[in-house]
Coordinates of C-alpha atoms and ligand atoms in Angstrom, one line a residue:
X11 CA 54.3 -34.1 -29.9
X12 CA 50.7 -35.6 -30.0
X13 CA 50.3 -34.9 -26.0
X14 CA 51.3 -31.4 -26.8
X15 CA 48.7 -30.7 -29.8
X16 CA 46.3 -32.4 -27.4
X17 CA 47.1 -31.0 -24.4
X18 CA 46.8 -27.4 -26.3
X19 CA 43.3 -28.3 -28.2
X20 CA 42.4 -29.0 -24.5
X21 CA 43.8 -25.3 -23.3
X22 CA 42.0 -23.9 -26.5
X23 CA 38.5 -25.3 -25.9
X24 CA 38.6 -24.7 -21.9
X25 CA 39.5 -20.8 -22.6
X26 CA 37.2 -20.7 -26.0
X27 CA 34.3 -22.0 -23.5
X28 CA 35.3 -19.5 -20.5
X29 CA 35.1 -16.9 -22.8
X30 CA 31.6 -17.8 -24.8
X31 CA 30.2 -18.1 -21.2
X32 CA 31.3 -14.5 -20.6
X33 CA 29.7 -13.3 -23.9
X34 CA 26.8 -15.2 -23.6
X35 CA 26.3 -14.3 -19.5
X36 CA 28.3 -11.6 -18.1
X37 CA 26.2 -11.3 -15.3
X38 CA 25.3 -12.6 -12.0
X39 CA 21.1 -13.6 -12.3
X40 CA 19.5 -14.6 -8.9
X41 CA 19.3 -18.7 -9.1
X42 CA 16.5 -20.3 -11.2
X43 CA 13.8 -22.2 -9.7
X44 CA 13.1 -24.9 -12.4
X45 CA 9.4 -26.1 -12.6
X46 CA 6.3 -23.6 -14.8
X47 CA 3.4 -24.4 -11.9
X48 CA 4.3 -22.0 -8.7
X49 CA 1.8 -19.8 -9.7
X50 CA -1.2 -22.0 -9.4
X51 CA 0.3 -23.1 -6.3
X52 CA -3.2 -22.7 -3.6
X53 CA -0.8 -20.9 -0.9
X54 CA 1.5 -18.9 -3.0
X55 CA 3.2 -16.8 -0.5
X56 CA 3.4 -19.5 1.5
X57 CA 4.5 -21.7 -1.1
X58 CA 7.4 -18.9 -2.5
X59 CA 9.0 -19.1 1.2
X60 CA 9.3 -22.8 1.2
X61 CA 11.2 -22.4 -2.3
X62 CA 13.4 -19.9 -0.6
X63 CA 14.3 -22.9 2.1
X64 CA 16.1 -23.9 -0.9
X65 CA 17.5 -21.8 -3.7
X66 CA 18.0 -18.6 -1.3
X67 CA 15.6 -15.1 -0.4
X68 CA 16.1 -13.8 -3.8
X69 CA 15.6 -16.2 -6.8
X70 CA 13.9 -16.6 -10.2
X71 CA 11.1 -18.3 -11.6
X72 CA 9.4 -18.3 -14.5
X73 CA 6.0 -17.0 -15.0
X74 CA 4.6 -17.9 -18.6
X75 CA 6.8 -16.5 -20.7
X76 CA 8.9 -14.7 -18.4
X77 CA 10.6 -15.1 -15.5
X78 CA 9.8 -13.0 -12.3
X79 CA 12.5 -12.0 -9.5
X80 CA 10.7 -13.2 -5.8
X81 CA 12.3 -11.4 -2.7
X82 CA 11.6 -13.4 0.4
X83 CA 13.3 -11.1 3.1
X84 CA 13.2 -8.0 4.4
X85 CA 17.0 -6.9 3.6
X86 CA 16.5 -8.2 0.0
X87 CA 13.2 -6.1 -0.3
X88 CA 14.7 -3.2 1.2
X89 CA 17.7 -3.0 -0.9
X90 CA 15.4 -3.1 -3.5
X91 CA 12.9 -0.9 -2.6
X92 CA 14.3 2.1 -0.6
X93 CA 18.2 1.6 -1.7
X94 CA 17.8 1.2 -5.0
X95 CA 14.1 3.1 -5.0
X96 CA 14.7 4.5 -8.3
X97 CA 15.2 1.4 -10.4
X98 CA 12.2 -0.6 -8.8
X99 CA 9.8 1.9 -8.8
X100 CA 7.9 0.7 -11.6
X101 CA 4.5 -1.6 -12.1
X102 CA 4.0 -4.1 -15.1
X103 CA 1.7 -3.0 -16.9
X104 CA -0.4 -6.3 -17.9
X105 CA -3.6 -6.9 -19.5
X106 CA -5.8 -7.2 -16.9
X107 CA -4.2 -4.4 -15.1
X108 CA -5.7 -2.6 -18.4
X109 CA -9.0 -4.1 -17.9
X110 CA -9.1 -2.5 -14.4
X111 CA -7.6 1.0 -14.5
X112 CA -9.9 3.2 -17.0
X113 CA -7.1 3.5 -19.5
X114 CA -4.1 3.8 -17.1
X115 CA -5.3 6.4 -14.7
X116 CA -4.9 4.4 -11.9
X117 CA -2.4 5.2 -8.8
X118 CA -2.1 1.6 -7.6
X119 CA -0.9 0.2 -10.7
X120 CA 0.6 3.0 -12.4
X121 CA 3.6 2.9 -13.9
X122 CA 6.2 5.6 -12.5
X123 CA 5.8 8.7 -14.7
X124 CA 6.0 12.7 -14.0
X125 CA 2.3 12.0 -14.0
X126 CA 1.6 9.0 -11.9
X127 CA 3.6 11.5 -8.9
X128 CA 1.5 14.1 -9.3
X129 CA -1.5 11.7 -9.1
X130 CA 0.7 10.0 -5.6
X131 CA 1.5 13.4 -4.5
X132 CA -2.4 14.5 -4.3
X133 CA -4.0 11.2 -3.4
X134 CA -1.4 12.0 -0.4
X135 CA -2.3 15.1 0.7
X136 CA -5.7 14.2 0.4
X137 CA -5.7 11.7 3.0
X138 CA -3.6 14.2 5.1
X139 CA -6.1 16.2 5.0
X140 CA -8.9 14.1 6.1
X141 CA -7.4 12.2 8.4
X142 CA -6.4 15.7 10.3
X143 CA -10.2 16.8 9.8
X144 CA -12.4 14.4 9.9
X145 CA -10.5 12.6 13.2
X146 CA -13.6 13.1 15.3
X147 CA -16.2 11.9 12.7
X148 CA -14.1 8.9 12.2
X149 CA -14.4 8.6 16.6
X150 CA -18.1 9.0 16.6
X151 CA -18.5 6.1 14.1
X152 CA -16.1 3.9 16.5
X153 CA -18.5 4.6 19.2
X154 CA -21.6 4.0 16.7
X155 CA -20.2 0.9 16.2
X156 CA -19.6 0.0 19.8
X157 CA -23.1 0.8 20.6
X158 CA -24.5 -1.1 17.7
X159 CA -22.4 -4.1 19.1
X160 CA -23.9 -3.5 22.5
X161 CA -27.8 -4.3 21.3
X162 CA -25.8 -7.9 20.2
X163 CA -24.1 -8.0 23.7
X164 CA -23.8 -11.8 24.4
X165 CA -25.5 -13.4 21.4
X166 CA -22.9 -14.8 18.8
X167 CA -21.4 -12.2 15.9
X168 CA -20.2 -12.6 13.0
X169 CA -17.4 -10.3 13.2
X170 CA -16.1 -10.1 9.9
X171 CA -19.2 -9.4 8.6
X172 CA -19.5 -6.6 10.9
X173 CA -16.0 -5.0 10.8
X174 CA -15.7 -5.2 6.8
X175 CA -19.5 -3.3 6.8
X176 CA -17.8 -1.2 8.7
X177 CA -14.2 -0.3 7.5
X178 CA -16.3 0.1 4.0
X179 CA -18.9 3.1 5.5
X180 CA -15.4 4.5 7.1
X181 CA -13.7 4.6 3.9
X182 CA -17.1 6.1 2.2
X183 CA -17.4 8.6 4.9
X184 CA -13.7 9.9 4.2
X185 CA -14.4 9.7 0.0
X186 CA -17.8 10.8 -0.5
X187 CA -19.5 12.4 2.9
X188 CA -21.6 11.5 4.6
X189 CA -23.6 9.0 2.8
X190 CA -27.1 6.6 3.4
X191 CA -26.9 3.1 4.5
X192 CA -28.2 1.5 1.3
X193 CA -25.7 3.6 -0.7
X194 CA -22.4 2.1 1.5
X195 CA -23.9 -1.3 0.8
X196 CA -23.8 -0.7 -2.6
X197 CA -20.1 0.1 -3.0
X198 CA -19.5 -2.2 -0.8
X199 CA -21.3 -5.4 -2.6
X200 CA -19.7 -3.7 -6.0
X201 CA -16.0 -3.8 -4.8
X202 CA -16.8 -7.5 -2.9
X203 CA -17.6 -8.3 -6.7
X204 CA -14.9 -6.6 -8.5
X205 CA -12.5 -8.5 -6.0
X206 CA -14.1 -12.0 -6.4
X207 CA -14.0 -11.3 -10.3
X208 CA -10.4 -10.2 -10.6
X209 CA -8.8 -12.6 -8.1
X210 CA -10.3 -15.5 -10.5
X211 CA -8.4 -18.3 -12.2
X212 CA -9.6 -17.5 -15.5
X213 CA -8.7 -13.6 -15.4
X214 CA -5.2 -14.0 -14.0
X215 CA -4.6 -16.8 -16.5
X216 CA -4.7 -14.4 -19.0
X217 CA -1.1 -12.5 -18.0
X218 CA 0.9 -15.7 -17.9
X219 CA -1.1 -17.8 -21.4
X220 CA -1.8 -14.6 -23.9
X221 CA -3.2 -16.8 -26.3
X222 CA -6.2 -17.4 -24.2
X223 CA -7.5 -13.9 -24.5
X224 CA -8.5 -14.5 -27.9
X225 CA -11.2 -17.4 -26.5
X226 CA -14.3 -16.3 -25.2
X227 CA -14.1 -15.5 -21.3
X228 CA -17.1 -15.6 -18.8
X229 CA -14.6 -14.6 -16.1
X230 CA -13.7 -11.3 -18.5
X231 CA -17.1 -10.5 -19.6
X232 CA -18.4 -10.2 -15.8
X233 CA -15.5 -8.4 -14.6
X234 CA -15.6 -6.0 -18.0
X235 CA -19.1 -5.4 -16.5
X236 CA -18.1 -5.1 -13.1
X237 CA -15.9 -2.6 -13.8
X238 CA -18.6 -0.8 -15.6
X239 CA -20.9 -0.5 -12.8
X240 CA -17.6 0.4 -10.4
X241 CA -17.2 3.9 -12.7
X242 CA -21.1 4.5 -12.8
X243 CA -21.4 4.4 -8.9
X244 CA -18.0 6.6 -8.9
X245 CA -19.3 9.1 -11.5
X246 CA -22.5 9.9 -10.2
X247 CA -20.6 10.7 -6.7
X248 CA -18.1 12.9 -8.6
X249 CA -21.0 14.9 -10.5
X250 CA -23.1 15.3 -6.7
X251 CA -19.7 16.4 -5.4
X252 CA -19.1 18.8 -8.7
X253 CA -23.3 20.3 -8.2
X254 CA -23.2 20.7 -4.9
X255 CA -19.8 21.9 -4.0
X256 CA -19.3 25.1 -1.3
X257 CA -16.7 27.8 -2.6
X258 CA -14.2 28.1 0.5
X259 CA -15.1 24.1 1.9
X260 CA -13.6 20.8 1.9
X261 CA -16.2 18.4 2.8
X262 CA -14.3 14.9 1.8
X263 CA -11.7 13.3 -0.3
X264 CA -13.2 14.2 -3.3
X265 CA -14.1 17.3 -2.5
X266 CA -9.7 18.0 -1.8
X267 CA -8.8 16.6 -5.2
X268 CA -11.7 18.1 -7.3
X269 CA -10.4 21.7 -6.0
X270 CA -6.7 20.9 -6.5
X271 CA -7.4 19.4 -10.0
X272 CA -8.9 22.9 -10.6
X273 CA -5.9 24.8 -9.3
X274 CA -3.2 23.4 -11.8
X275 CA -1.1 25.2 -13.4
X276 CA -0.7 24.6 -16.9
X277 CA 1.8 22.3 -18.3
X278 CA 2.6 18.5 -19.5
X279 CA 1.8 17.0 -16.5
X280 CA -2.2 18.2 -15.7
X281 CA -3.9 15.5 -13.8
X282 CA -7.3 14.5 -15.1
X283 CA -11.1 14.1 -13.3
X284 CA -10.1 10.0 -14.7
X285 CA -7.5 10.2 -12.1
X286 CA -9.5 11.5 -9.5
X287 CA -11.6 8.6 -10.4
X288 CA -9.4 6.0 -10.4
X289 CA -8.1 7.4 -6.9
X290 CA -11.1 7.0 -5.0
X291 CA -11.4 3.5 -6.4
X292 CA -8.2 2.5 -4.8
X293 CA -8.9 4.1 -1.8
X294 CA -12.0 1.6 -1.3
X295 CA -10.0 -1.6 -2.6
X296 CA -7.1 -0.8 -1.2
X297 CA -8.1 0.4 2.3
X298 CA -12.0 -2.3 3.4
X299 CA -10.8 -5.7 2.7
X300 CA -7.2 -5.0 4.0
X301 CA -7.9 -3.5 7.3
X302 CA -11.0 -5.3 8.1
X303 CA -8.9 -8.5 7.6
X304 CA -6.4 -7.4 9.9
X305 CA -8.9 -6.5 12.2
X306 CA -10.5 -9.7 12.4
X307 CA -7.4 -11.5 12.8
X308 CA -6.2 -9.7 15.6
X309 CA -10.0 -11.0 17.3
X310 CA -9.1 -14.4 15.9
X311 CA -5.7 -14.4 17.7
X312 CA -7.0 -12.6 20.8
X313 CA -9.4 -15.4 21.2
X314 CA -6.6 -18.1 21.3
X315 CA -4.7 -15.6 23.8
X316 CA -7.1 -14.5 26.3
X317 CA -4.1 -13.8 28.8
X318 CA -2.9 -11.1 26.2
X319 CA -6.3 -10.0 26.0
X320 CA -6.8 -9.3 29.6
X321 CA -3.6 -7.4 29.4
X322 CA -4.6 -5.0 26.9
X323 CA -7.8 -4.1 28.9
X324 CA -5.9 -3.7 32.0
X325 CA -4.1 -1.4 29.4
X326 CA -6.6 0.3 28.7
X327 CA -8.2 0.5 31.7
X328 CA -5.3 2.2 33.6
X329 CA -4.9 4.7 30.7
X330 CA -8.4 5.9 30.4
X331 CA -10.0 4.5 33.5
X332 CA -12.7 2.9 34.1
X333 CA -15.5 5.8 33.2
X334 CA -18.2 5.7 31.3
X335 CA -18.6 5.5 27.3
X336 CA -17.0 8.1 25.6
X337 CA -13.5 8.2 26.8
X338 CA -11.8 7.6 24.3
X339 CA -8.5 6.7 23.5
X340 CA -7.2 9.3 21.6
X341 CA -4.9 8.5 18.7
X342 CA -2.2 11.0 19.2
X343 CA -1.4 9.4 22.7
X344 CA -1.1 5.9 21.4
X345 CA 2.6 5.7 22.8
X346 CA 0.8 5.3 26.1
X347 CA -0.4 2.2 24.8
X348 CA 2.6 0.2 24.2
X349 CA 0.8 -3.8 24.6
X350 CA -1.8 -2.6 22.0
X351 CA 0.8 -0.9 19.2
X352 CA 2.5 -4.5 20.2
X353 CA -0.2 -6.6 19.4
X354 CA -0.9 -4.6 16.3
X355 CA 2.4 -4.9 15.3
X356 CA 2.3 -8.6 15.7
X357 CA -0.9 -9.4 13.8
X358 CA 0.4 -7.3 11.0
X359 CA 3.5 -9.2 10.8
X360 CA 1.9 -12.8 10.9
X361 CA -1.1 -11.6 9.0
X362 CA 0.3 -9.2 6.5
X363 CA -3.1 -8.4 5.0
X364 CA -1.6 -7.5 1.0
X365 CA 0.8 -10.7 1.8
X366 CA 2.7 -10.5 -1.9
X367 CA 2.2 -6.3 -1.7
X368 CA 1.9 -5.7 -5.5
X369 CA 4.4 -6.4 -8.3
X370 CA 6.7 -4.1 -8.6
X371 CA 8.5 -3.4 -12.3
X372 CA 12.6 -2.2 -13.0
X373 CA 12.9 1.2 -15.2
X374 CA 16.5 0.8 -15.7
X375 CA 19.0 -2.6 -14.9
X376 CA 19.8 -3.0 -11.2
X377 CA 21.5 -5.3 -8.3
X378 CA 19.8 -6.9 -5.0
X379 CA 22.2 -8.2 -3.0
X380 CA 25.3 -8.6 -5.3
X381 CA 22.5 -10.3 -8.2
X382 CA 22.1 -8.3 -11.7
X383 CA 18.2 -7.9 -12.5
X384 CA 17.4 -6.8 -15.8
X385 CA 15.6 -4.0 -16.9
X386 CA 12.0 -4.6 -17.0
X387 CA 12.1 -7.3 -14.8
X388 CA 8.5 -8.0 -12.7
X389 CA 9.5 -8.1 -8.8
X390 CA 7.6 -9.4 -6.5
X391 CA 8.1 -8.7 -2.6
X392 CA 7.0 -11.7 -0.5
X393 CA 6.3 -9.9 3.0
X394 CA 4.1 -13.2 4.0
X395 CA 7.9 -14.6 3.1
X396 CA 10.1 -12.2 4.9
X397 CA 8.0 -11.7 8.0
X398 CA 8.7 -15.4 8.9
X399 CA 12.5 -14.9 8.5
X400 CA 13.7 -17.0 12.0
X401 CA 17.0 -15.0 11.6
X402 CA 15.1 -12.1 12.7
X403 CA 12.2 -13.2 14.7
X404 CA 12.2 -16.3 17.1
X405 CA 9.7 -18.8 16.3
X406 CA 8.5 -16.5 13.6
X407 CA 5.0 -18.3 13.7
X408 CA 3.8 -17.8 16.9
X409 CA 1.7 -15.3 18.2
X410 CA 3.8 -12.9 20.9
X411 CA 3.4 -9.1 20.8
X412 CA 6.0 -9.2 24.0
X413 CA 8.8 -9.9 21.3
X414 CA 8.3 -5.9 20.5
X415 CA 8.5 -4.5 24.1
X416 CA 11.3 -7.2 25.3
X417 CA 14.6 -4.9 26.5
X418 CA 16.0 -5.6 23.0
X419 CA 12.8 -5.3 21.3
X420 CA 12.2 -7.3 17.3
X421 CA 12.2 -5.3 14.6
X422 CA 8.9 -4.5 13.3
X423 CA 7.7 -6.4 9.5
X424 CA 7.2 -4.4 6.7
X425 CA 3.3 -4.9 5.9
X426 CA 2.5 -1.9 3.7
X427 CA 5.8 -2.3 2.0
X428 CA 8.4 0.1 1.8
X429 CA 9.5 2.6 -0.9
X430 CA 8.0 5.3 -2.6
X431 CA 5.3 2.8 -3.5
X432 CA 4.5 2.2 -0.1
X433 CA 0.9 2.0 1.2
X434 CA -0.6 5.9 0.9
X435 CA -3.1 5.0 3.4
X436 CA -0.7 3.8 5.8
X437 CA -1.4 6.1 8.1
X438 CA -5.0 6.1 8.3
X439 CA -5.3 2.3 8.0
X440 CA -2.9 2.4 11.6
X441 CA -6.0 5.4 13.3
X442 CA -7.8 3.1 11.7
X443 CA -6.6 -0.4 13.6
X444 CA -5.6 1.5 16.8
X445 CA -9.1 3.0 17.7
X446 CA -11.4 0.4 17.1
X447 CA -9.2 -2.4 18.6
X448 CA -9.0 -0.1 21.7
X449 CA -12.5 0.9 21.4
X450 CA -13.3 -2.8 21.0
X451 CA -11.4 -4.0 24.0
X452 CA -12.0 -1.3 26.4
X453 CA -15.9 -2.5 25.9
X454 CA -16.0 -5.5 25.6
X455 CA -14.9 -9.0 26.8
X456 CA -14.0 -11.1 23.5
X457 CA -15.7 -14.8 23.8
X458 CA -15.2 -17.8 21.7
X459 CA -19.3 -19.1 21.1
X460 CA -19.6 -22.0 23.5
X461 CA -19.6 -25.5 21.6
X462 CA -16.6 -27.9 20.7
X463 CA -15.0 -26.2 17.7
X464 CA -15.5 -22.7 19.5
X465 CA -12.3 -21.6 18.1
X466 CA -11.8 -20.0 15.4
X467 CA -8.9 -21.5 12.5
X468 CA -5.9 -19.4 12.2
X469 CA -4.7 -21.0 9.2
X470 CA -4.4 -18.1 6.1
X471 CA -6.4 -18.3 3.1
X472 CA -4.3 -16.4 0.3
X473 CA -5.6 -14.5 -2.2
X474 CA -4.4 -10.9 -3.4
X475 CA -5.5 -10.7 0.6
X476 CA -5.0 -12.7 3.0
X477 CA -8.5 -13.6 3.9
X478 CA -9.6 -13.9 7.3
X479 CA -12.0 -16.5 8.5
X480 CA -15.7 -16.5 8.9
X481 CA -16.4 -16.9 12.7
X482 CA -18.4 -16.2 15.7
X483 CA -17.5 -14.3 18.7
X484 CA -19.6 -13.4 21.5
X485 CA -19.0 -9.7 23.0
X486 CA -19.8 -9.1 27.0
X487 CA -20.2 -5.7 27.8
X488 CA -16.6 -4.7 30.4
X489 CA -18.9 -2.3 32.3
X490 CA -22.3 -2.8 34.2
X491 CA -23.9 0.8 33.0
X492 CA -23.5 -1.0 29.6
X493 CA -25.6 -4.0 30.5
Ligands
HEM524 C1 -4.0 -2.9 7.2 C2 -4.3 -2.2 6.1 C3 -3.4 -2.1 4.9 C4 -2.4 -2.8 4.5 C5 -1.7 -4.0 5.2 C6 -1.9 -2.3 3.2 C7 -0.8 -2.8 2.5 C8 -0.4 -2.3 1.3 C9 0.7 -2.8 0.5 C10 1.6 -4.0 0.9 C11 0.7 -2.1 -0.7 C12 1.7 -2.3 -1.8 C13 3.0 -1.5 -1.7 C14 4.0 -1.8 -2.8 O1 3.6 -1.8 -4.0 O2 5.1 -2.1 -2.5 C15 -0.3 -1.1 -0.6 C16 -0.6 -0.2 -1.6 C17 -1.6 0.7 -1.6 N1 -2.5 0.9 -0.6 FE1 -2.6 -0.1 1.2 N2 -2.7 -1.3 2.9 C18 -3.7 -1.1 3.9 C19 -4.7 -0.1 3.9 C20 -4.9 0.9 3.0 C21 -5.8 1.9 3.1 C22 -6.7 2.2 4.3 C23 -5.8 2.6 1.9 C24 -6.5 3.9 1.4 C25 -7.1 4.7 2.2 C26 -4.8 2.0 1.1 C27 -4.4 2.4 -0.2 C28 -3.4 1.9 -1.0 C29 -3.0 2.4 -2.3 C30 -3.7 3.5 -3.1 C31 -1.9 1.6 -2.7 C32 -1.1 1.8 -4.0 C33 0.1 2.7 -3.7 C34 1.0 2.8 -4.9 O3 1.0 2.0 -5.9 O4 1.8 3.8 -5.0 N3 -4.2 0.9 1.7 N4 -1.0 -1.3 0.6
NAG525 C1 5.0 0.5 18.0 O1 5.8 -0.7 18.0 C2 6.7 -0.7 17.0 C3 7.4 -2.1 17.0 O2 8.1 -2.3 18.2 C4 7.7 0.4 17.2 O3 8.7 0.4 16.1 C5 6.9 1.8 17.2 O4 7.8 2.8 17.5 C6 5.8 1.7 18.2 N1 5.0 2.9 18.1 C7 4.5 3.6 19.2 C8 3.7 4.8 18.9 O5 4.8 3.2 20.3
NAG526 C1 11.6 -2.7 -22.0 O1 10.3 -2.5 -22.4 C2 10.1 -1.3 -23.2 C3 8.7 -1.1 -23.4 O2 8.0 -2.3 -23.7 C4 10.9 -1.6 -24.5 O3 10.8 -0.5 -25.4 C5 12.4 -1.8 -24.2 O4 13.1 -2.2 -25.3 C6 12.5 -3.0 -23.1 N1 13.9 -3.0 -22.7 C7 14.6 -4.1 -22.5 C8 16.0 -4.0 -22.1 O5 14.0 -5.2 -22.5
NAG527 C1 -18.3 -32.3 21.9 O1 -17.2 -33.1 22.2 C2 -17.5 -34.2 23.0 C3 -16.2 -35.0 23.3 O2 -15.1 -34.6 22.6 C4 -18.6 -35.1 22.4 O3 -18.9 -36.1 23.2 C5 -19.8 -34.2 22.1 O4 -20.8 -35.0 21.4 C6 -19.4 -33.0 21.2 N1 -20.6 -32.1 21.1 C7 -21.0 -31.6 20.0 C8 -22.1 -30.7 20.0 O5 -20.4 -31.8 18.9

């Protein structure tokens, strides 16, 4: 009798606990990474792949007061992204998100509304349209370059320096016309700052401890006036553009989206000059840091391979022979180029320049590989992560652009994401990459500067970019008329 009331109190409590667990949790949440510190970690994508050693590619952890979803692998982030598009098409919208985006007109880190689209859909065909017509100005700036490089022939160059210079006058020339020297040094010192300012400990502090935004903040008041000068240098280029604009022409970026904004038809969703604005300031932070960073990595690794570098000019050489400066490669045959899309390929996937892409945000409840998320739940896509995934990719860390042209070639990574929040400037940032590495290459010999630590470090410094390292190379003109 006593077993039996036991033995059914037992019975009672087992099913009474079943069942509260099923209230309290019907679902199935991606495992929890205990510990509150990953996100001071120094390498955080780095550090979020390590933890995906252990607890799986898709897991929890928490994040001040909530917990962010981290996918570490290219099916996880695909599932999420282009399968299930809808649900993770969304951006959280923090605090110093708000700091940054001239009361939410921004196109980076929008939320997705009827309005943000229409803001995506013109920022689009804008850069359609001046990647199609400005093709050859961007070609004679290549060649500028090259020639500039030429007067340095042999003498040690800092190559970052030059290429970021660079990528910043290309992205100026495609936003604003042609503009002065001193002018593209201006943006580009204010964006430099606006990046250092953002990418602080003491503003990104301030999304994970609220509290702290009541203290006073050096960090905030600089970038408060950071941003500040950001939308003076903007606004006097948009009233130039507005005074001096052609009936009938199209000179540049803002030229495209000033005209279109003028051609709207009425309705709810009428995009606004503030979007225009905040469109053009993506353009520049999303398109110089990123692609001159890739840039110089693909010197940095071409220095520690000069067999693969000798194969691209031999490349390049039996494409466009050996003439004289000015045959260029052309973009729209870069399929004849098959080591050089290879090696791009490769530096994007070890070096994928925006290596935790930006946080993405659910709309409505969803699943990644069989996992319940929650509605708004942040989401954060670790390409660094996935694009060292040794299921897909042998010895995922070394340097091989042959992986891509083997007879069964490697997948490509997924550096500008996936999605309808993928990269807009995709496209120009690969014209971009393709002609100045070819340009580069087909003039010049890349040198390490003679001494004992001639090399440059290939280890990553993370930030919102993946930085690339500060170091010398020393260019020798490929051809004797160039001497
Ligand atoms: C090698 C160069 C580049 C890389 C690796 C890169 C990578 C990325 C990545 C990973 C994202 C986040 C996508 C996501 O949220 O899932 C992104 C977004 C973005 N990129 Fe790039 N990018 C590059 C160049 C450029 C260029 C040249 C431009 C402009 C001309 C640009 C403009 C943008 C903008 C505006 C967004 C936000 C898109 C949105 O939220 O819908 N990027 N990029
Ligand atoms: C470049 O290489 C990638 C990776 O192998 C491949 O998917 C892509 O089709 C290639 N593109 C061209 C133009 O050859
Ligand atoms: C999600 O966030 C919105 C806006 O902050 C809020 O109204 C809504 O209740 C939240 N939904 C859930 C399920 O947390
Ligand atoms: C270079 O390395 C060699 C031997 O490793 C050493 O004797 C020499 O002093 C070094 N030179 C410089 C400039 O550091």
């Amino acid at each position: 009798m006593l077993l039996s009331v036991v033995l059914l109190l037992v019975l009672l409590a087992t099913f009474g606990w079943l069942w509260m667990r099923r209230t309290v949790s019907p679902y199935h949440f991606p495992p929890l990474v205990p510990g509150f510190l990953h996100f001071f970690q120094a390498d955080l994508p780095s550090h979020l792949l390590s933890l995906a050693q252990k607890h799986g590619p898709l897991y929890r952890v928490h994040f001040g007061m909530q917990d962010v979803v981290v996918l570490n692998s290219k099916k996880a982030i695909e599932e999420a992204l282009i399968k299930n598009w809808l649900d993770f098409s969304g951006r959280p919208q923090t605090f110093t998100h708000q700091v940054v985006s001239k009361d939410s007109h921004d196109l980076s880190l929008g939320d997705y509304t009827p309005l943000w689209k229409a803001q995506r859909k013109l920022a689009r065909s804008a850069l359609l349209y001046v990647q199609n017509t400005m093709e050859p100005i961007i070609e004679q700036m290549v060649q500028d370059l090259c020639k500039r490089l030429l007067a340095q022939a042999g003498s040690p160059v800092s190559i970052y320096e030059e290429l970021s210079m660079f990528t910043c006058s290309i992205i100026s020339s495609l936003s604003f016309g042609e503009k002065r020297e001193s002018e593209i040094q201006l943006f580009y010192n204010c964006i430099q700052e606006l990046m250092v300012a953002w990418d602080s400990w003491q503003i990104q502090i301030l999304d994970i401890l609220p509290i702290l935004r009541v203290f006073p903040n050096s960090g905030l008041r600089k970038l408060r006036q950071v941003v500040k000068k950001r939308d003076r240098i903007v606004q006097e280029q948009l009233t130039w553009h507005k005074e001096t604009m052609v009936e009938g022409q199209t000179r540049d970026l803002t030229d495209y989206m000033l005209q279109k904004l003028r051609e709207q038809a009425d309705g709810p969703n009428r995009l606004s000059e503030e979007h225009v604005h905040m469109t053009l300031v993506d353009m520049f932070i999303g398109g110089m840091e990123t692609t001159s960073s890739t840039l110089t990595w693909a010197v940095a690794f071409l220095l520690h391979h000069p067999e693969i570098q000798k194969r691209l000019q031999e490349e390049l050489d039996e494409e466009l022979g050996s003439g004289s400066l000015g045959s260029l490669p052309n973009y729209r045959d870069r399929d004849r180029f098959p080591l050089l899309n290879a090696t791009i390929t490769e530096v994007l996937r070890l070096r994928p320049a925006a290596p935790l892409a930006l946080p993405h945000y659910t709309r409505q409840p969803s699943t990644i590989c069989g996992f319940d998320i929650p509605k708004n739940t942040t989401v954060i896509p670790n390409l660094y992560g996935a694009h060292h995934d040794d299921s897909i990719w042998e010895q995922p860390y070394d340097f091989r652009p042959d992986r891509f042209l083997e007879p069964e070639p490697s997948q490509a990574g997924i550096p500008f994401s996936c999605g309808v929040r993928v990269c807009v400037g995709e496209a120009v940032a690969r014209f971009e990459l393709f002609l100045i590495l070819a340009q580069l290459l087909w003039t010049f010999k890349l040198l390490p500067v003679e001494g004992n630590h001639s090399l440059p470090s290939l280890k990553p410094k993370f930030g919102f970019i993946i930085k690339a390292p500060n170091f010398q190379v020393r260019l020798l003109p490929r051809r004797q008329e160039l001497e």
